[in-house]
CSV table of C-alpha atoms and ligand atoms in Angstrom, one decimal:
chain,number,residue,atom,x,y,z
A,1,MET,CA,-7.3,10.8,-10.1
A,2,LEU,CA,-4.0,10.7,-8.1
A,3,LYS,CA,-1.8,13.3,-9.8
A,4,VAL,CA,2.0,13.2,-8.7
A,5,ASN,CA,3.8,16.2,-10.4
A,6,ALA,CA,7.5,16.4,-9.9
A,7,LEU,CA,7.4,15.1,-6.3
A,8,SER,CA,11.0,15.4,-5.2
A,9,TYR,CA,13.6,14.3,-2.4
A,10,HIS,CA,17.3,14.8,-2.2
A,11,TYR,CA,19.3,12.6,-0.1
A,12,GLN,CA,23.1,13.9,0.2
A,13,ALA,CA,24.5,12.0,-3.0
A,14,GLU,CA,21.0,11.6,-4.8
A,15,SER,CA,18.2,13.4,-6.1
A,16,LEU,CA,14.7,11.7,-6.8
A,17,SER,CA,11.7,13.2,-8.7
A,18,PHE,CA,8.5,11.4,-9.6
A,19,THR,CA,5.7,12.5,-12.1
A,20,PHE,CA,2.9,10.2,-13.0
A,21,ASP,CA,-0.9,10.1,-13.0
A,22,LEU,CA,-3.2,7.1,-11.7
A,23,GLU,CA,-6.9,6.6,-12.7
A,24,PRO,CA,-9.1,6.3,-9.4
A,25,GLY,CA,-9.9,2.9,-8.5
A,26,SER,CA,-6.9,1.4,-10.5
A,27,ILE,CA,-4.4,-0.8,-9.0
A,28,THR,CA,-0.6,0.0,-9.9
A,29,ALA,CA,2.3,-2.2,-9.1
A,30,ILE,CA,5.6,-0.4,-8.5
A,31,LEU,CA,8.5,-2.3,-9.9
A,32,GLY,CA,12.3,-1.6,-10.2
A,33,PRO,CA,15.8,-2.3,-9.0
A,34,SER,CA,17.0,-2.1,-5.5
A,35,GLY,CA,17.8,1.3,-4.6
A,36,ALA,CA,15.7,2.8,-7.3
A,37,GLY,CA,13.5,4.9,-4.9
A,38,LYS,CA,10.3,3.0,-4.7
A,39,SER,CA,10.1,3.3,-0.7
A,40,THR,CA,11.2,6.7,-1.0
A,41,LEU,CA,8.2,7.4,-3.4
A,42,LEU,CA,5.8,5.8,-0.8
A,43,SER,CA,7.3,7.7,2.2
A,44,LEU,CA,6.9,11.0,0.2
A,45,LEU,CA,3.2,10.1,-0.6
A,46,CYS,CA,2.5,9.1,3.2
A,47,GLY,CA,4.0,12.1,4.7
A,48,LEU,CA,7.0,10.2,6.4
A,49,LEU,CA,9.1,12.3,4.2
A,50,PRO,CA,9.0,15.9,3.6
A,51,PRO,CA,9.3,16.7,-0.4
A,52,SER,CA,12.0,19.4,-1.4
A,53,GLY,CA,9.7,20.2,-4.2
A,54,GLY,CA,6.7,19.2,-6.5
A,55,ASN,CA,3.2,18.3,-5.4
A,56,VAL,CA,0.6,15.6,-5.0
A,57,ALA,CA,-3.1,15.6,-5.1
A,58,PHE,CA,-5.9,13.2,-5.0
A,59,ASN,CA,-9.2,14.3,-6.8
A,60,ASP,CA,-8.2,17.9,-6.5
A,61,LEU,CA,-7.1,17.7,-2.8
A,62,ASN,CA,-3.5,18.9,-2.8
A,63,PHE,CA,-2.2,16.8,0.2
A,64,THR,CA,1.5,17.8,-0.3
A,65,GLN,CA,1.9,19.8,3.1
A,66,LEU,CA,-0.8,17.9,4.9
A,67,PRO,CA,0.3,16.0,8.1
A,68,ALA,CA,0.3,12.2,7.7
A,69,HIS,CA,-2.7,11.4,9.6
A,70,GLU,CA,-4.9,14.1,7.4
A,71,ARG,CA,-3.8,12.5,4.1
A,72,PRO,CA,-6.5,10.4,2.1
A,73,LEU,CA,-4.6,7.1,2.4
A,74,SER,CA,-3.7,4.2,4.6
A,75,ILE,CA,-0.5,2.2,4.4
A,76,LEU,CA,0.4,-1.2,4.9
A,77,PHE,CA,4.2,-2.1,5.6
A,78,GLN,CA,6.0,-5.4,5.1
A,79,GLU,CA,6.0,-6.1,8.9
A,80,HIS,CA,5.7,-4.3,12.4
A,81,ASN,CA,2.1,-3.0,11.5
A,82,LEU,CA,0.7,-4.2,14.7
A,83,PHE,CA,1.2,-3.5,18.5
A,84,GLY,CA,1.9,-6.6,20.2
A,85,HIS,CA,0.1,-5.7,23.7
A,86,LEU,CA,-3.1,-5.1,21.8
A,87,SER,CA,-5.7,-7.8,20.6
A,88,ALA,CA,-6.6,-8.1,17.1
A,89,PHE,CA,-9.9,-6.2,18.0
A,90,ASP,CA,-7.9,-3.3,19.4
A,91,ASN,CA,-5.2,-3.2,16.6
A,92,ILE,CA,-8.2,-2.9,14.0
A,93,ALA,CA,-10.0,-0.3,16.0
A,94,LEU,CA,-7.0,1.9,16.3
A,95,GLY,CA,-7.8,2.8,12.6
A,96,ILE,CA,-10.9,4.3,13.7
A,97,ASP,CA,-9.9,6.0,17.2
A,98,PRO,CA,-6.2,6.1,18.4
A,99,ARG,CA,-7.8,6.4,22.0
A,100,LEU,CA,-10.0,3.2,21.0
A,101,ASN,CA,-13.2,4.8,22.4
A,102,LEU,CA,-15.5,3.2,20.1
A,103,SER,CA,-19.4,3.6,19.8
A,104,PRO,CA,-21.2,0.4,19.1
A,105,GLU,CA,-21.6,1.4,15.5
A,106,GLN,CA,-18.0,1.6,15.2
A,107,LYS,CA,-17.4,-1.7,17.2
A,108,GLN,CA,-19.5,-3.2,14.2
A,109,HIS,CA,-17.3,-1.6,11.5
A,110,VAL,CA,-14.4,-3.4,13.2
A,111,GLN,CA,-16.3,-6.7,13.3
A,112,GLN,CA,-17.4,-6.3,9.7
A,113,ALA,CA,-13.6,-5.5,8.7
A,114,ALA,CA,-12.5,-8.6,10.5
A,115,CYS,CA,-15.2,-10.7,8.7
A,116,ASN,CA,-14.0,-9.1,5.4
A,117,VAL,CA,-10.4,-10.4,6.0
A,118,GLY,CA,-12.0,-13.8,7.3
A,119,LEU,CA,-10.6,-13.4,10.7
A,120,GLU,CA,-13.9,-12.4,12.8
A,121,SER,CA,-13.2,-15.4,15.2
A,122,TYR,CA,-9.6,-14.3,16.1
A,123,LEU,CA,-10.5,-10.7,17.4
A,124,GLU,CA,-9.5,-11.7,21.1
A,125,ARG,CA,-5.9,-12.9,20.2
A,126,LEU,CA,-2.7,-11.1,20.7
A,127,PRO,CA,-0.5,-10.5,17.6
A,128,GLY,CA,2.0,-13.1,18.9
A,129,GLN,CA,-0.7,-15.8,18.9
A,130,LEU,CA,-1.4,-15.2,15.1
A,131,SER,CA,0.4,-16.5,12.0
A,132,GLY,CA,2.3,-14.2,9.9
A,133,GLY,CA,-0.6,-14.2,7.1
A,134,GLN,CA,-3.3,-13.4,9.9
A,135,LYS,CA,-1.3,-10.5,11.4
A,136,GLN,CA,-1.0,-9.0,7.7
A,137,ARG,CA,-5.0,-9.7,7.3
A,138,ILE,CA,-5.5,-7.9,10.7
A,139,ALA,CA,-3.4,-4.9,9.5
A,140,LEU,CA,-5.3,-4.9,6.3
A,141,ALA,CA,-8.6,-4.9,8.2
A,142,ARG,CA,-7.5,-1.8,10.1
A,143,CYS,CA,-6.8,0.0,6.6
A,144,LEU,CA,-10.2,-1.1,5.6
A,145,VAL,CA,-11.8,0.7,8.7
A,146,ARG,CA,-10.0,3.8,7.9
A,147,ASN,CA,-12.0,3.9,4.7
A,148,ARG,CA,-9.5,6.0,2.9
A,149,PRO,CA,-9.6,6.3,-0.8
A,150,LEU,CA,-5.8,5.5,-1.6
A,151,LEU,CA,-4.0,2.4,-0.1
A,152,LEU,CA,-0.2,2.1,-0.2
A,153,LEU,CA,1.2,-1.2,0.1
A,154,ASP,CA,5.0,-1.7,0.5
A,155,GLU,CA,5.9,-5.3,-0.2
A,156,PRO,CA,2.9,-6.2,2.4
A,157,PHE,CA,2.8,-10.0,1.8
A,158,SER,CA,6.5,-10.8,0.8
A,159,ALA,CA,7.3,-12.7,4.1
A,160,LEU,CA,4.7,-15.2,3.0
A,161,ASP,CA,4.8,-18.4,1.1
A,162,PRO,CA,3.8,-17.8,-2.3
A,163,SER,CA,0.5,-19.5,-2.5
A,164,LEU,CA,-0.7,-17.4,0.5
A,165,ARG,CA,0.9,-14.3,-1.0
A,166,ARG,CA,-1.4,-14.9,-4.0
A,167,ASP,CA,-4.5,-15.4,-2.1
A,168,MET,CA,-4.0,-12.3,0.0
A,169,LEU,CA,-3.1,-10.2,-3.2
A,170,GLU,CA,-6.6,-11.7,-4.7
A,171,GLN,CA,-8.5,-10.8,-1.6
A,172,VAL,CA,-7.1,-7.4,-1.5
A,173,LYS,CA,-8.0,-7.0,-5.5
A,174,VAL,CA,-11.6,-8.1,-4.5
A,175,LEU,CA,-11.9,-5.5,-1.5
A,176,ALA,CA,-10.3,-2.8,-3.5
A,177,LYS,CA,-12.7,-3.2,-6.4
A,178,GLN,CA,-15.6,-3.3,-3.8
A,179,PHE,CA,-14.7,-0.1,-2.3
A,180,GLY,CA,-13.2,1.7,-5.2
A,181,THR,CA,-9.9,2.0,-3.9
A,182,THR,CA,-6.9,3.2,-5.6
A,183,ILE,CA,-3.9,0.9,-4.8
A,184,LEU,CA,-0.2,1.6,-5.2
A,185,MET,CA,1.9,-1.6,-4.4
A,186,VAL,CA,5.6,-2.0,-4.2
A,187,THR,CA,6.7,-5.3,-5.1
A,188,HIS,CA,9.8,-7.2,-6.3
A,189,HIS,CA,7.8,-10.0,-8.0
A,190,PRO,CA,6.4,-9.3,-11.5
A,191,GLU,CA,4.0,-12.1,-11.0
A,192,ASP,CA,2.6,-10.3,-7.8
A,193,ALA,CA,1.9,-7.6,-10.3
A,194,LYS,CA,0.1,-9.9,-12.7
A,195,THR,CA,-2.1,-11.0,-9.9
A,196,ILE,CA,-3.3,-7.6,-8.8
A,197,ALA,CA,-2.5,-4.8,-10.9
A,198,ASP,CA,-4.1,-3.0,-13.9
A,199,ASN,CA,-0.7,-1.2,-14.7
A,200,VAL,CA,2.7,-1.2,-13.6
A,201,LEU,CA,5.0,1.9,-12.7
A,202,PHE,CA,8.9,0.9,-13.4
A,203,ILE,CA,11.2,3.2,-11.2
A,204,ASP,CA,14.8,3.6,-12.0
A,205,GLN,CA,17.4,5.9,-10.6
A,206,GLY,CA,14.9,8.1,-8.6
A,207,THR,CA,12.3,8.7,-11.4
A,208,VAL,CA,9.4,7.1,-13.5
A,209,ALA,CA,11.3,5.1,-16.3
A,210,TYR,CA,8.0,3.7,-17.8
A,211,HIS,CA,4.3,3.6,-16.9
A,212,VAL,CA,2.5,0.7,-18.9
A,213,ASP,CA,-0.5,-1.4,-18.9
A,214,ILE,CA,-0.3,-4.9,-17.1
A,215,ALA,CA,-0.8,-6.8,-20.5
A,216,GLU,CA,2.9,-5.4,-21.3
A,217,LEU,CA,4.3,-8.0,-18.9
A,218,ASP,CA,3.0,-10.8,-20.9
A,219,ASN,CA,4.6,-9.4,-24.1
A,220,PRO,CA,7.4,-7.2,-22.8
A,221,THR,CA,9.5,-4.8,-25.0
A,222,ASP,CA,13.4,-5.0,-24.6
A,223,GLN,CA,13.4,-2.3,-22.2
A,224,ILE,CA,10.9,-3.7,-19.9
A,225,LYS,CA,12.7,-7.2,-20.0
A,226,THR,CA,15.7,-5.7,-18.4
A,227,TYR,CA,13.4,-5.0,-15.3
A,228,ILE,CA,11.3,-8.2,-15.2
A,229,TYR,CA,14.1,-10.9,-15.8
B,1,ATP,N1,18.1,7.9,4.8
B,1,ATP,C1,18.9,7.8,3.5
B,1,ATP,N2,20.1,8.5,3.5
B,1,ATP,C2,20.8,8.8,2.3
B,1,ATP,N3,20.2,7.9,1.1
B,1,ATP,C3,19.2,7.1,1.3
B,1,ATP,C4,18.4,7.0,2.4
B,1,ATP,N4,17.4,6.1,2.1
B,1,ATP,C5,17.5,5.9,1.0
B,1,ATP,N5,18.6,6.4,0.4
B,1,ATP,C6,19.0,6.2,-0.9
B,1,ATP,O1,17.9,6.5,-1.8
B,1,ATP,C7,17.8,5.5,-3.1
B,1,ATP,C8,16.6,5.0,-3.1
B,1,ATP,O2,16.4,4.3,-1.8
B,1,ATP,P1,15.0,3.4,-1.7
B,1,ATP,O3,14.9,2.9,-0.4
B,1,ATP,O4,13.7,4.4,-2.0
B,1,ATP,O5,15.0,2.3,-2.7
B,1,ATP,P2,13.9,1.1,-3.1
B,1,ATP,O6,13.8,1.0,-4.6
B,1,ATP,O7,12.7,1.0,-2.1
B,1,ATP,O8,15.0,-0.1,-2.8
B,1,ATP,P3,14.9,-1.6,-2.3
B,1,ATP,O9,14.2,-2.2,-3.5
B,1,ATP,O10,16.2,-2.1,-2.1
B,1,ATP,O11,13.9,-1.6,-1.1
B,1,ATP,C9,19.1,4.4,-2.8
B,1,ATP,O12,20.1,4.8,-3.4
B,1,ATP,C10,19.3,4.8,-1.2
B,1,ATP,O13,20.7,4.3,-0.8
């Protein structure tokens, strides 16, 4: 269980505070208006921002004060996930060892992760020789080799065309269910939420406004309608 309890942050003019629980292995979409606090929430969870209060725990591990690299999670951003001077293989391998000093078994894990995202024959290429979708799949493979129970996705496929975006989300869903990964994904598209998620957190004005089952998007209340139309 991911337990987020009054996890807070203060910018000069604004105060944000988040409280919610997520079931292990669930996939949660985060929707809400621009400036609502979605990216701030992910930054607090991954350790990019220090919270001013509250706490966050995953399966009884309280990681509120842990440095980013010791947290039980991986994060995939919209772009700038890869190092341009490193091959796809090395970009994935960074998820295992930042010094790229891999054992034969660890090299196998890199191959396997590339296979999982369908790019095992692209491993020699530099990021500049890959399409946008292929780059994101390599970045996803790096998340997979890290083998962390939580995966945070910050609009990871929004630069891709709608059909590729849908394919990628379906692929992530299959892998997440296979590995039992708990996912939290920021998106601006309710249809992306429907493709991948079991439940939705609506964030508004720096807090959780609603936490609902994905089925509510097909039959929304008047309050939910204000967020999705
Ligand atoms: N570095 C900062 N300094 C001051 N205020 C900030 C800073 N970063 C974000 N904010 C403010 O905090 C609020 C939440 O921002 P955040 O980026 O988390 O929103 P968001 O929901 O991710 O928005 P979007 O959908 O547009 O990406 C906004 O009002 C924003 O102006």
